Structures are given as structure tokens and as C-alpha cells.
Coordinates of C-alpha atoms in Angstrom, one line a residue:
Chain A
M1113 CA -20.6 -0.3 -20.4
S1114 CA -21.5 3.3 -20.7
K1115 CA -22.9 4.5 -17.4
G1116 CA -19.8 6.4 -16.7
V1117 CA -16.5 6.7 -14.8
L1118 CA -16.3 8.0 -11.3
A1119 CA -13.0 9.5 -10.1
I1120 CA -12.7 10.2 -6.4
A1121 CA -10.5 13.2 -5.5
E1122 CA -8.4 13.4 -2.5
Q1123 CA -7.4 16.6 -0.8
V1124 CA -5.5 17.3 2.4
E1125 CA -6.1 20.6 4.0
G1126 CA -7.5 22.0 0.9
V1127 CA -4.8 20.9 -1.5
F1128 CA -5.4 18.1 -3.9
R1129 CA -2.9 15.2 -3.8
K1130 CA -1.0 14.6 -7.0
V1131 CA -2.6 11.2 -7.4
T1132 CA -6.0 13.0 -7.8
Y1133 CA -4.8 14.4 -11.1
E1134 CA -3.5 11.0 -12.1
A1135 CA -6.8 9.4 -11.3
L1136 CA -8.7 12.1 -13.2
S1137 CA -6.4 11.8 -16.2
E1138 CA -6.7 8.0 -16.4
G1139 CA -10.4 8.3 -15.7
R1140 CA -10.7 10.6 -18.7
R1141 CA -8.9 8.1 -20.9
I1142 CA -11.2 5.3 -19.7
A1143 CA -14.3 7.4 -20.2
D1144 CA -13.2 8.3 -23.7
H1145 CA -12.6 4.6 -24.5
L1146 CA -16.0 3.7 -23.2
G1147 CA -17.7 6.7 -24.7
S1148 CA -19.1 7.7 -21.4
E1149 CA -19.0 10.6 -18.9
L1150 CA -16.3 11.3 -16.3
T1151 CA -17.5 12.5 -13.0
V1152 CA -15.2 13.5 -10.2
L1153 CA -16.4 13.5 -6.6
V1154 CA -14.7 15.8 -4.1
L1155 CA -15.3 15.3 -0.4
G1156 CA -14.3 17.6 2.5
A1157 CA -15.2 20.7 4.3
D1158 CA -15.1 24.0 2.4
V1159 CA -13.9 22.3 -0.7
E1160 CA -16.2 24.0 -3.2
N1161 CA -13.7 26.7 -4.0
I1162 CA -10.8 24.4 -4.8
S1163 CA -13.0 22.0 -6.8
K1164 CA -12.7 24.1 -10.0
E1165 CA -8.9 23.3 -10.0
L1166 CA -9.9 19.9 -11.4
K1167 CA -11.6 21.3 -14.5
P1168 CA -8.5 21.4 -16.7
Y1169 CA -8.3 17.6 -16.5
G1170 CA -11.5 17.1 -18.4
P1171 CA -14.3 15.9 -16.1
D1172 CA -17.8 16.2 -17.4
K1173 CA -19.1 16.8 -13.9
I1174 CA -17.4 18.0 -10.7
V1175 CA -19.6 16.9 -7.8
V1176 CA -18.8 18.5 -4.4
A1177 CA -19.8 16.7 -1.2
D1178 CA -19.2 19.5 1.2
S1179 CA -19.8 19.1 4.9
P1180 CA -18.1 20.0 8.2
E1181 CA -18.5 16.3 9.1
L1182 CA -16.0 15.5 6.3
N1183 CA -13.4 17.9 7.5
E1184 CA -11.2 15.1 8.7
F1185 CA -10.9 11.9 6.7
L1186 CA -12.7 9.0 8.5
T1187 CA -13.0 5.8 6.6
D1188 CA -16.6 5.1 7.7
A1189 CA -18.1 8.5 7.0
Y1190 CA -16.2 8.8 3.6
T1191 CA -17.2 5.3 2.6
N1192 CA -20.9 6.0 3.4
V1193 CA -21.0 9.2 1.4
I1194 CA -19.2 7.7 -1.6
Y1195 CA -21.4 4.6 -1.4
D1196 CA -24.6 6.8 -1.5
F1197 CA -23.2 8.6 -4.5
I1198 CA -22.4 5.3 -6.3
Q1199 CA -26.0 4.0 -5.6
K1200 CA -27.3 7.2 -7.2
E1201 CA -24.9 7.4 -10.2
T1202 CA -24.2 3.6 -10.8
P1203 CA -20.9 4.1 -12.5
D1204 CA -19.2 1.2 -14.3
V1205 CA -15.7 2.2 -13.3
I1206 CA -14.5 3.9 -10.1
I1207 CA -10.9 5.2 -10.0
L1208 CA -9.0 6.6 -7.0
G1209 CA -5.5 6.9 -5.6
A1210 CA -4.1 4.0 -3.7
S1211 CA -3.1 6.3 -0.9
T1212 CA -3.6 5.3 2.7
Q1213 CA -7.1 6.8 2.5
G1214 CA -7.8 5.3 -0.9
K1215 CA -6.8 1.9 0.2
D1216 CA -9.2 1.9 3.1
V1217 CA -12.1 3.3 1.2
S1218 CA -11.6 1.1 -1.8
A1219 CA -11.4 -2.1 0.2
R1220 CA -14.6 -1.2 2.1
L1221 CA -16.4 -0.2 -1.1
S1222 CA -15.3 -3.4 -2.8
A1223 CA -16.8 -5.5 0.0
R1224 CA -20.0 -3.4 0.3
L1225 CA -20.7 -3.4 -3.4
N1226 CA -19.3 -7.0 -4.0
A1227 CA -17.2 -5.3 -6.7
P1228 CA -13.8 -6.3 -8.1
L1229 CA -10.9 -4.1 -6.9
A1230 CA -7.4 -3.8 -8.4
M1231 CA -5.4 -2.4 -5.6
D1232 CA -2.3 -0.3 -6.2
C1233 CA -2.3 -0.8 -10.0
V1234 CA 0.2 0.8 -12.3
A1235 CA -1.5 0.3 -15.7
I1236 CA -5.0 -0.2 -17.0
R1237 CA -6.1 -1.6 -20.4
F1238 CA -9.2 -2.8 -22.2
E1239 CA -9.4 -5.8 -24.5
E1240 CA -12.8 -5.7 -26.1
N1241 CA -15.1 -5.4 -23.1
S1242 CA -12.7 -6.8 -20.5
L1243 CA -10.8 -4.6 -18.2
F1244 CA -7.3 -5.6 -17.1
A1245 CA -5.1 -3.9 -14.5
T1246 CA -1.4 -4.5 -14.0
R1247 CA -0.2 -4.6 -10.5
Y1248 CA 3.0 -5.5 -8.6
M1249 CA 2.9 -8.5 -6.3
Y1250 CA 5.5 -10.0 -3.9
G1251 CA 6.7 -6.5 -3.2
G1252 CA 7.6 -5.7 -6.8
K1253 CA 9.2 -9.1 -7.7
I1254 CA 6.2 -10.0 -9.9
L1255 CA 4.0 -8.0 -12.3
A1256 CA 0.6 -9.5 -12.6
D1257 CA -2.2 -8.7 -15.0
V1258 CA -5.6 -9.0 -13.3
E1259 CA -8.9 -9.3 -14.9
L1260 CA -11.8 -7.5 -13.2
N1261 CA -15.2 -9.2 -13.5
G1262 CA -18.3 -7.5 -12.1
T1263 CA -19.6 -4.0 -11.7
P1264 CA -18.5 -1.4 -10.7
K1265 CA -14.8 -2.1 -11.4
I1266 CA -12.7 -0.3 -8.8
L1267 CA -9.2 0.8 -9.7
A1268 CA -7.0 2.1 -6.9
I1269 CA -4.0 3.5 -8.7
R1270 CA -0.4 3.6 -7.4
P1271 CA 0.7 7.2 -6.9
N1272 CA 3.3 8.4 -9.5
A1273 CA 2.6 5.5 -11.9
L1274 CA 0.2 7.1 -14.4
D1275 CA 0.5 10.2 -16.6
I1276 CA -1.3 13.5 -15.8
T1277 CA -2.9 14.9 -19.0
K1278 CA -5.0 18.0 -19.4
A1279 CA -8.2 17.6 -21.3
D1280 CA -11.3 19.6 -22.3
G1281 CA -14.5 18.9 -20.5
P1282 CA -17.5 20.9 -19.4
G1283 CA -16.6 20.5 -15.7
I1284 CA -20.1 21.4 -14.5
L1285 CA -20.1 22.0 -10.8
Q1286 CA -22.8 20.2 -8.8
N1287 CA -23.4 19.6 -5.1
F1288 CA -24.2 16.3 -3.4
D1289 CA -26.2 16.3 -0.2
V1290 CA -24.0 14.7 2.5
D1291 CA -25.3 12.1 4.9
T1292 CA -22.5 10.5 6.7
G1293 CA -24.9 7.9 8.1
A1294 CA -24.0 5.6 11.0
T1295 CA -20.3 6.1 12.0
A1296 CA -18.2 4.7 14.7
L1297 CA -14.8 6.3 14.2
Q1298 CA -13.9 9.4 16.1
F1299 CA -11.2 11.8 15.1
I1300 CA -9.0 12.9 18.1
D1301 CA -5.9 14.5 16.6
K1302 CA -3.3 14.5 13.8
R1303 CA 0.1 15.6 13.1
L1304 CA 1.3 16.4 9.6
D1305 CA 5.0 16.7 8.8
T1306 CA 4.3 19.6 6.5
D1307 CA 7.9 20.3 5.7
K1308 CA 8.4 16.7 4.7
K1309 CA 7.6 15.4 1.2
E1310 CA 5.7 12.1 0.9
I1311 CA 8.1 9.6 -0.7
T1312 CA 5.4 7.8 -2.7
E1313 CA 4.5 11.0 -4.5
A1314 CA 8.0 12.5 -5.0
D1315 CA 9.6 12.8 -8.4
T1316 CA 13.0 12.2 -7.0
V1317 CA 13.8 10.0 -4.0
V1318 CA 17.2 10.0 -2.4
S1319 CA 17.6 7.1 0.0
G1320 CA 20.3 6.3 2.6
G1321 CA 21.2 2.9 4.0
R1322 CA 23.7 1.3 6.4
G1323 CA 26.5 3.2 4.7
M1324 CA 25.2 6.4 6.3
G1325 CA 26.7 5.2 9.5
S1326 CA 24.6 7.5 11.7
P1327 CA 21.3 9.4 11.9
D1328 CA 23.0 12.3 10.2
F1329 CA 21.4 12.4 6.7
T1330 CA 22.4 16.0 6.0
V1331 CA 24.2 15.2 2.7
I1332 CA 21.3 13.4 1.2
E1333 CA 18.7 15.8 2.6
A1334 CA 20.5 18.6 0.8
L1335 CA 20.5 16.7 -2.5
A1336 CA 16.8 15.8 -2.1
E1337 CA 15.9 19.3 -1.2
L1338 CA 17.7 20.8 -4.2
L1339 CA 15.8 18.4 -6.4
G1340 CA 12.4 19.0 -4.7
G1341 CA 12.4 15.3 -3.8
A1342 CA 12.0 13.2 -0.7
V1343 CA 14.4 11.3 1.5
G1344 CA 13.9 7.5 1.9
A1345 CA 15.8 4.9 3.9
S1346 CA 16.6 1.2 3.7
R1347 CA 15.4 -1.2 6.3
S1348 CA 18.8 -1.2 8.0
A1349 CA 18.7 2.5 8.4
V1350 CA 15.2 2.3 9.9
D1351 CA 16.2 -0.6 12.2
E1352 CA 19.1 1.4 13.4
G1353 CA 16.6 4.1 14.4
W1354 CA 18.2 6.6 12.1
R1355 CA 15.0 7.3 10.2
P1356 CA 11.3 6.8 11.0
S1357 CA 9.6 3.7 9.5
S1358 CA 7.5 5.9 7.3
D1359 CA 10.6 6.6 5.3
Q1360 CA 11.4 2.9 4.6
V1361 CA 11.5 1.8 1.0
G1362 CA 11.1 -1.9 0.4
Q1363 CA 8.9 -5.0 0.6
T1364 CA 8.0 -4.3 4.2
G1365 CA 8.0 -0.6 3.7
K1366 CA 6.8 1.7 1.0
V1367 CA 6.9 1.1 -2.7
V1368 CA 8.1 4.1 -4.7
S1369 CA 8.1 4.9 -8.4
P1370 CA 9.9 8.2 -8.8
N1371 CA 11.4 9.4 -12.0
L1372 CA 14.9 9.3 -10.4
Y1373 CA 15.9 7.1 -7.5
I1374 CA 19.3 7.6 -5.9
A1375 CA 20.5 4.9 -3.4
C1376 CA 23.3 6.0 -1.2
G1377 CA 25.2 3.5 1.0
I1378 CA 22.5 0.9 0.3
S1379 CA 24.0 -2.5 -0.6
G1380 CA 20.7 -3.7 -2.0
A1381 CA 18.8 -6.5 -0.3
I1382 CA 16.2 -8.2 -2.4
Q1383 CA 13.5 -6.6 -0.3
H1384 CA 14.9 -3.2 -1.1
F1385 CA 14.8 -3.8 -4.8
A1386 CA 11.2 -4.7 -4.4
G1387 CA 10.4 -1.2 -3.1
M1388 CA 12.1 0.8 -5.9
S1389 CA 12.2 -1.4 -9.0
S1390 CA 9.4 0.6 -10.7
S1391 CA 11.5 3.8 -10.6
N1392 CA 12.4 5.3 -13.9
V1393 CA 16.1 5.8 -13.5
V1394 CA 18.1 4.3 -10.7
V1395 CA 21.5 5.6 -9.5
A1396 CA 23.6 3.8 -6.8
I1397 CA 26.5 5.2 -4.9
N1398 CA 28.4 2.8 -2.8
K1399 CA 31.9 2.2 -1.5
D1400 CA 31.8 -1.6 -2.2
P1401 CA 32.2 -2.3 -5.9
E1402 CA 30.6 -5.7 -5.3
A1403 CA 27.4 -4.3 -3.8
P1404 CA 24.4 -6.0 -5.5
I1405 CA 22.7 -2.6 -5.9
F1406 CA 25.0 -1.8 -8.8
A1407 CA 23.5 -4.7 -10.9
K1408 CA 20.0 -3.3 -10.3
A1409 CA 20.9 0.4 -11.0
D1410 CA 21.1 2.1 -14.3
Y1411 CA 24.2 4.0 -13.2
G1412 CA 26.7 3.4 -10.4
I1413 CA 29.4 5.3 -8.7
E1414 CA 31.9 3.5 -6.6
G1415 CA 33.1 5.8 -3.8
D1416 CA 32.4 7.4 -0.5
L1417 CA 28.9 8.8 -0.5
F1418 CA 29.9 11.6 1.9
E1419 CA 32.4 12.8 -0.7
I1420 CA 30.4 12.0 -3.9
V1421 CA 26.9 13.2 -2.9
P1422 CA 27.9 16.8 -2.0
L1423 CA 29.8 17.0 -5.3
I1424 CA 26.7 15.8 -7.2
T1425 CA 24.6 18.4 -5.3
D1426 CA 27.1 21.1 -6.3
E1427 CA 27.1 20.0 -10.0
I1428 CA 23.3 20.1 -10.1
R1429 CA 23.3 23.5 -8.4
K1430 CA 25.6 24.8 -11.1
L1431 CA 23.4 23.3 -13.7
K1432 CA 20.3 25.0 -12.3
S1433 CA 21.9 28.4 -12.0
Chain B
M1215 CA -5.7 -13.0 11.3
L1216 CA -2.7 -14.6 9.8
K1217 CA -1.4 -15.6 6.4
Q1218 CA 1.5 -17.8 5.5
V1219 CA 3.7 -16.3 2.9
P1220 CA 7.1 -16.8 1.3
A1221 CA 9.9 -15.3 3.4
T1222 CA 10.7 -11.8 2.0
E1223 CA 14.3 -12.9 1.1
S1224 CA 12.9 -15.5 -1.3
L1225 CA 13.6 -15.4 -5.0
I1226 CA 10.2 -15.5 -6.6
G1227 CA 9.8 -17.3 -9.9
I1228 CA 6.7 -17.9 -12.1
A1229 CA 5.3 -21.4 -12.3
Q1230 CA 4.5 -23.3 -15.5
D1231 CA 0.9 -22.2 -15.5
G1232 CA 2.0 -18.5 -15.9
I1233 CA -0.5 -17.3 -13.3
S1234 CA 1.1 -18.5 -10.0
V1235 CA 4.5 -18.6 -8.5
K1236 CA 6.8 -21.5 -8.0
T1237 CA 6.5 -22.9 -4.5
D1238 CA 9.3 -25.5 -4.3
G1239 CA 12.3 -24.5 -2.3
I1240 CA 10.3 -21.6 -0.7
K1241 CA 10.7 -21.0 3.0
W1242 CA 7.2 -20.2 4.3
V1243 CA 6.8 -17.8 7.2
I1244 CA 4.1 -15.8 9.0
N1245 CA 3.4 -12.7 7.0
P1246 CA 5.6 -10.0 8.7
Y1247 CA 2.7 -7.7 9.3
D1248 CA 0.7 -10.5 10.8
E1249 CA 3.6 -11.2 13.2
F1250 CA 3.1 -7.7 14.5
A1251 CA -0.6 -8.6 14.9
V1252 CA 0.1 -11.7 16.9
E1253 CA 2.5 -9.9 19.1
E1254 CA 0.1 -7.0 19.8
A1255 CA -2.7 -9.5 20.6
L1256 CA -0.4 -11.2 23.1
R1257 CA 0.5 -7.9 24.7
I1258 CA -3.2 -6.9 25.0
K1259 CA -3.9 -10.3 26.6
E1260 CA -1.1 -9.8 29.1
A1261 CA -2.4 -6.3 30.0
H1262 CA -6.2 -6.9 29.9
G1263 CA -6.7 -10.7 30.1
G1264 CA -8.8 -12.7 27.6
S1265 CA -7.5 -15.2 25.1
V1266 CA -5.9 -15.0 21.6
T1267 CA -7.2 -17.0 18.7
I1268 CA -5.3 -17.2 15.4
I1269 CA -7.4 -17.5 12.3
S1270 CA -6.2 -18.2 8.8
V1271 CA -7.4 -19.3 5.4
G1272 CA -4.9 -21.4 3.4
P1273 CA -3.7 -24.8 2.5
E1274 CA -3.0 -27.4 5.2
T1275 CA 0.6 -26.3 5.5
T1276 CA -0.6 -23.1 7.0
A1277 CA -1.0 -25.0 10.3
E1278 CA 2.8 -24.7 10.7
A1279 CA 2.5 -20.9 10.7
I1280 CA -0.5 -21.1 13.2
R1281 CA 1.6 -23.4 15.4
T1282 CA 4.4 -20.8 15.4
A1283 CA 1.9 -18.2 16.6
L1284 CA 0.7 -20.6 19.3
A1285 CA 4.3 -21.1 20.4
M1286 CA 4.6 -17.3 20.7
G1287 CA 1.7 -17.6 23.2
A1288 CA -1.6 -17.6 21.4
D1289 CA -4.2 -19.9 22.8
K1290 CA -5.8 -21.7 19.9
G1291 CA -6.0 -21.7 16.1
I1292 CA -8.6 -21.9 13.4
L1293 CA -7.6 -22.9 9.9
I1294 CA -10.0 -22.8 7.0
N1295 CA -8.4 -25.3 4.8
D1296 CA -8.5 -25.1 1.0
P1297 CA -5.6 -26.3 -1.1
A1298 CA -6.9 -23.9 -3.8
S1299 CA -6.9 -20.8 -1.7
A1300 CA -4.0 -19.3 -3.6
A1301 CA -6.5 -18.6 -6.5
Y1302 CA -8.8 -16.6 -4.2
D1303 CA -9.1 -12.9 -4.5
S1304 CA -9.0 -10.8 -1.3
L1305 CA -12.7 -10.4 -1.2
K1306 CA -13.3 -14.1 -1.1
T1307 CA -10.8 -14.6 1.6
A1308 CA -12.4 -11.8 3.7
R1309 CA -15.8 -13.3 3.1
I1310 CA -14.7 -16.7 4.4
L1311 CA -12.9 -15.1 7.4
A1312 CA -16.0 -13.0 8.3
A1313 CA -18.3 -16.0 8.0
V1314 CA -16.2 -17.9 10.6
L1315 CA -15.6 -14.9 12.8
K1316 CA -19.4 -14.3 13.0
E1317 CA -19.7 -17.5 14.9
A1318 CA -16.7 -16.8 17.2
P1319 CA -17.0 -14.2 19.9
F1320 CA -14.3 -11.5 19.8
D1321 CA -13.6 -8.0 21.1
L1322 CA -10.8 -7.1 18.8
I1323 CA -9.5 -8.4 15.5
I1324 CA -5.9 -7.6 14.5
A1325 CA -4.7 -8.1 11.0
G1326 CA -1.6 -7.2 9.0
Q1327 CA -2.1 -4.1 6.8
R1328 CA -1.2 -6.3 3.9
A1329 CA 0.3 -9.7 3.1
V1330 CA 3.7 -9.3 1.4
D1331 CA 2.7 -11.8 -1.3
D1332 CA -0.4 -10.3 -3.0
D1333 CA 0.1 -6.8 -1.5
S1334 CA -3.6 -6.2 -1.7
F1335 CA -4.3 -4.3 1.6
Q1336 CA -7.8 -5.5 1.3
V1337 CA -8.5 -8.5 3.6
G1338 CA -8.5 -6.5 6.9
P1339 CA -10.9 -3.7 5.9
A1340 CA -13.1 -6.0 3.8
T1341 CA -13.5 -8.4 6.7
A1342 CA -14.5 -5.5 9.0
E1343 CA -17.0 -4.5 6.4
F1344 CA -18.6 -7.9 6.2
L1345 CA -18.7 -8.0 10.0
D1346 CA -20.2 -4.5 10.1
I1347 CA -17.6 -3.2 12.5
P1348 CA -15.2 -0.2 12.3
H1349 CA -11.6 -0.6 11.3
I1350 CA -8.5 1.5 11.8
S1351 CA -5.6 0.7 9.5
M1352 CA -1.8 1.1 9.8
V1353 CA -1.7 1.3 13.6
V1354 CA 1.6 2.1 15.3
K1355 CA 0.2 2.3 18.9
E1356 CA -3.0 1.4 20.6
E1357 CA -4.6 1.9 24.0
I1358 CA -7.7 0.0 25.2
T1359 CA -9.8 1.6 27.9
D1360 CA -13.0 -0.1 28.9
T1361 CA -14.9 -0.6 25.7
K1362 CA -12.9 1.7 23.5
I1363 CA -9.7 1.5 21.5
R1364 CA -7.6 4.6 20.7
C1365 CA -5.1 4.2 17.9
H1366 CA -2.1 6.2 16.6
K1367 CA -2.0 5.5 12.9
T1368 CA 0.1 6.3 9.9
I1369 CA -1.5 8.7 7.4
D1370 CA 0.2 10.0 4.2
G1371 CA 2.5 12.6 5.5
G1372 CA 2.0 12.2 9.2
T1373 CA 0.1 10.4 12.0
A1374 CA -3.4 10.6 13.2
I1375 CA -5.1 9.5 16.4
L1376 CA -8.5 7.9 16.1
E1377 CA -10.8 6.2 18.6
T1378 CA -13.6 3.7 18.2
Q1379 CA -15.9 1.4 20.1
L1380 CA -15.1 -2.3 20.5
P1381 CA -15.6 -4.7 18.8
A1382 CA -13.3 -3.4 16.0
L1383 CA -10.6 -4.4 13.6
I1384 CA -7.2 -2.8 13.4
T1385 CA -4.4 -3.4 10.9
T1386 CA -0.7 -3.2 11.8
Q1387 CA 2.1 -0.9 10.7
R1388 CA 5.8 -1.4 11.2
G1389 CA 6.8 0.3 14.5
L1390 CA 3.8 -1.1 16.4
N1391 CA 6.0 -3.6 18.3
E1392 CA 8.9 -6.0 18.1
P1393 CA 7.5 -9.5 17.8
R1394 CA 8.9 -12.0 20.3
Y1395 CA 10.5 -15.3 19.4
A1396 CA 8.9 -18.5 20.4
S1397 CA 10.6 -19.9 23.5
L1398 CA 11.4 -23.6 23.8
P1399 CA 8.7 -24.1 26.5
G1400 CA 6.4 -22.1 24.3
I1401 CA 7.1 -24.5 21.4
M1402 CA 6.5 -27.5 23.7
K1403 CA 3.2 -26.1 24.9
A1404 CA 2.1 -25.2 21.4
K1405 CA 2.1 -28.9 20.4
K1406 CA -0.8 -29.5 22.8
K1407 CA -2.8 -26.4 21.8
P1408 CA -5.9 -26.9 19.6
I1409 CA -6.1 -26.0 15.9
D1410 CA -9.6 -26.3 14.6
I1411 CA -9.2 -27.2 10.9
K1412 CA -12.4 -26.5 9.0
N1413 CA -13.1 -27.4 5.4
V1414 CA -13.9 -24.4 3.3
A1415 CA -16.8 -26.3 1.8
D1416 CA -18.5 -26.3 5.2
I1417 CA -18.5 -22.5 5.5
E1418 CA -21.9 -20.8 4.9
L1419 CA -21.2 -18.0 2.4
G1420 CA -24.5 -17.7 0.6
S1421 CA -24.9 -19.3 -2.8
E1422 CA -24.3 -16.1 -4.8
H1423 CA -20.8 -15.9 -3.5
L1424 CA -19.6 -19.4 -4.3
G1425 CA -18.6 -18.6 -7.9
E1426 CA -15.5 -17.4 -9.5
P1427 CA -13.4 -14.7 -7.7
L1428 CA -14.2 -11.2 -9.1
T1429 CA -10.5 -10.5 -9.7
K1430 CA -8.4 -13.1 -11.4
I1431 CA -4.8 -13.2 -12.3
V1432 CA -4.5 -13.8 -16.1
S1433 CA -0.7 -13.5 -16.5
M1434 CA 2.4 -12.9 -14.6
K1435 CA 5.9 -11.7 -15.6
T1436 CA 9.0 -10.5 -13.8
P1437 CA 9.6 -6.8 -14.1
P1438 CA 12.1 -5.9 -16.8
D1439 CA 15.7 -6.0 -15.7
R1440 CA 17.7 -2.8 -15.8
K1441 CA 20.7 -2.6 -18.0
G1442 CA 22.7 -2.5 -14.8
G1443 CA 26.3 -2.0 -14.1
H1444 CA 27.0 1.2 -16.0
M1445 CA 29.7 2.3 -13.7
I1446 CA 30.6 6.0 -14.0
Q1447 CA 34.3 6.3 -14.6
G1448 CA 36.5 9.3 -13.8
D1449 CA 39.9 10.3 -12.4
S1450 CA 38.4 11.8 -9.3
A1451 CA 35.2 11.9 -7.3
Q1452 CA 34.6 15.3 -8.8
A1453 CA 34.9 14.0 -12.4
K1454 CA 32.5 11.1 -11.6
A1455 CA 30.0 13.4 -10.0
A1456 CA 30.1 15.7 -13.0
E1457 CA 29.8 12.9 -15.5
L1458 CA 26.7 11.4 -13.7
V1459 CA 25.0 14.8 -13.6
R1460 CA 25.8 15.3 -17.3
I1461 CA 24.2 11.9 -18.2
L1462 CA 21.2 12.5 -16.0
H1463 CA 20.7 15.9 -17.5
E1464 CA 21.6 15.3 -21.2
E1465 CA 20.8 11.7 -21.8
E1466 CA 18.2 10.6 -19.3
K1467 CA 16.7 14.1 -19.0
V1468 CA 15.6 13.5 -15.4
L1469 CA 17.3 16.7 -14.1

């Protein structure tokens, strides 16, 4: 195993997603272990300029697939270009973020290459020549170790799960001729909530549940904003129509692994635990001292969230000033 | 496409072999994302005509889940039966589904974005790949006009609108619809609807693909429990808030 590691970068509107740096850092660690090269592939339109931002994370090569046809992410065009590149470079390991894009591309590549894929994995390790990935199943109720047999091995890593580390590497910039091939998907339009932080990538998530009582999430929005975090919601809050389903944390929503998770007015259904159990520190605030969430939190405060949360916000503001 | 999974309220325990979960006492249901798929298929049939076929890979008990979908209004079912299907990886499942779907005419395939047991997000897109058709994932709204489908889909940080030619595959996202309950007459009718049960050994996959799955679970554990229950004490809400912030800052160092 020494033909190299390929990391696939992901950028949105010319900004790399955080998971790109995580994939690159983990890719560097794997390449070092294998004694092989790390190549990062950047796809998009007018992305040559931003590509050098990846150099501090230690790639041997930064390959830019730049084309107006790659301006918007389309699964088929992106998969075709990445597939062409894989055919040329024949990497042993491919690593990318298990974002919405990454999930689509990795599943397609796995099928096209007949290659093993560990989707949404949170840890990667070698034992002799075997590669194992750890991933959550049953919405976080089970942690499984999966062995990948075959080549190339595809690792789609969960955002926020792996460390970002800077490393030295030549970072030689190269271009790759783009041929999007036969495509069937057509981009019509998109809407980005630019002022809204994606909960799967946030360092802090403050979530509200049934205890919010209404769509007014002002108190937890203020806390999340102060912490540079994102606002999440329990299924009850989404079912009530208070928050969009894209905010839902849980087994039938998103799985988050922030450094700090603050659950406000969430009693804690088993499906909710599934969505936040890989968080580092969990705080629960609830009126009901019997709420199951307290047993699953590191710290609990019994009390009215509308009183407690603004006080916490004030305390943190004091701390920061 | 449908998978039968443990209900999401189930407590999941690890079986004796250490690489699978205990199945006794589990309530089995249609994967919630596949329920959206069944509902959407029924709505498309109501608006545009055609018929709805449910296809699944699983053990024989999966027929119950298919029967539920038939009771919701689907026309017929196909079950590729293998008692050992729990050991498949997603690629193998997709390969089997695609092999059967190649023989069955379709305009649109709707799959759940993921099954809530293995959480792999793979079977839909991989099936589309094997069938050489486009797919659009995480769909919250679709419109079919003539031979095209236009979808609103979730992307990280927003929504996008994409269009493609039929035949195609789409995967569901929460918000697409509210699945109906099976009515009593529906349940009665479903008893007479056909379920074609195929043996997995009869599916033509090509000899190179009959071997071991490429990804294999080698161990399972339950995630470590939190210490839990450290309730912050204090005389007032103010004191509790201050103590929490102190701990998060000084001890946990997360602020």
C-alpha cells in the first residue's frame, strides 16, 4: 500500500468547508503511516486562487480541477471528474467529508469502483495492513468497527470528529483537465442561509425543545451567537413547526458532535440522544428534575430556561470582556 | 425501495457474536425515510397514474413491512429474501436491488436517504449508479412534468433546485410529506395484493460479486456513558448560571 492518499476538498462559494481541513489532516496522518504521498483534489470554478490555503496542512500535491462547469456542485459531473482522476492516480485511500455532497459522491464512487466505503466515520486506524474505521450505527446507539477490504478504500469522515493539524508538505500546485463527461443533472437554483451556521460543523450547538413553548427561540439564538455556534432543535420543536427540519438533531435528523452541546427544554427522547451523544460536553437545562436528559448530560441545571439561559449568556459575555 | 428496521424508540443491545444487534423484543417498522418514499410514490401515482411497486432486500419477515406499504396503497411487492442479509454491506444490497430493477420497468425510484439502522446513506445512490441513472438526494419537494423531474433538495446550509430526465432515483428528506396511515379497507385489500418473493441465490450478479462484502463489521460497542447527573447547585438561578459558566470555562475549558 503505497500508491498514495487522495483527499477531496469541498468548497462552497470559494470557501473551504471545515471538514476539508479535517480530511486533509487525517489524510496526512494516513499517508505518513503508509509512507506515501498525500494529494488533495480541489474542484470548482475559479478555485485556483484559494487552493493554496490548503498548503499548511501538508499535502504533497494540490491538484486543481477548475472549470465553469464545476461552478455548482452536481453529483454526476463531480463524480465523473473525480473518477477520471482516480483512474489516473490510482490512490489506495480516498478521504473526504461526509457532507451532503460527500455522501453522494462517495456512494457513487464506491459503486463505480467496486470499492469499500466507510460512511460517516469518526475514527480510522491501521492494524498491520488492515484498515478499520469506526462509525456510529442505529443513530448513535452503537459504535461499530468496520474493516475495509479492497482498493481504493474510501473514507467519508463525519464533520467535527477528527482533529485539524498543520503539517509541512511541498504543496505543489498542479492542474487537472476537466471533462465532466455525460451528465444528466441540471442546476436550476439554490438558496443559502448565509447568516446561519451549519449545525454539523459548529463547535457549539444550543438546541431547543418542547420547553421553548413557541417559535420564539431568541434566548437560545443569543447564546449560540455569542458562542459562535449554531441553533438546533428537538423533533418536537420541528414537528410543532417552530424550527425547520434542517435544524433537527436526532436519529431521524442530523447527528452533531460539537465541543459543547446545550439542550434547553429538551426532555431527552432516545432518538435525540442518538443525535448528540458524540458531543464532547453536554449541558441540559430543564424545569423537570426527572427529565431523562439529565442522566445523559455532563451537567444539568434544573430551572426555567427563559430565566437561566439569558443569565448564562450574561455570564459568558462578562467572561469574554 | 424499502427496508425494515427496528423502531427508533428501540433500545439497541449487542448480540452474543459481538458484531450484530439483539433482535428479540424489537418492534420492526418501515424505515422512516422509506415511509416518506412510499407516501411520495402514492402521491405521484394519484397525480400522474401508473403503479407503485415496493422492493426490498431482507429476511422473510420483511414481508410484513411490504404488506404495510401495500396497505397504504402500493400495488405490489418484491422481496429478495435472504436470512443473512443483515451481514451485507450497502454495496451488496444496492447490487442486488439494481439487478432486480433492471428486469422491472420503472420511471422513478424513490428511496430513503438512509436507513436508520446502518445509517450508511449509500444504497440509493449506489443503486442509481449500478442502473446508470441520475439520482437526486435529500428531496423535500418534487414536480414531474412530462419526462422530467424537478426537485428541491437539502444541501448543507440551504436548499437547491435540480432537474433531471426520467428514469431517475430520488432519496427522501424529512419535510417531503406526511405519510398516511393504512386504512382498514387498505389493510383488507393488501392481503390480496401480490408479493413476489425471490431467493437471493437466483439473482444474477456476476460471479466476481458473489464473495465477501467489501466492508465488514468486526466489533460493536455501545458509546461510553456520560458521568451524568452532575446537577449544578446554587441559591438562585444567577448563582447556578455563574457556577456552570465557571465549570465550562475553568474545568472543561470549552468556553
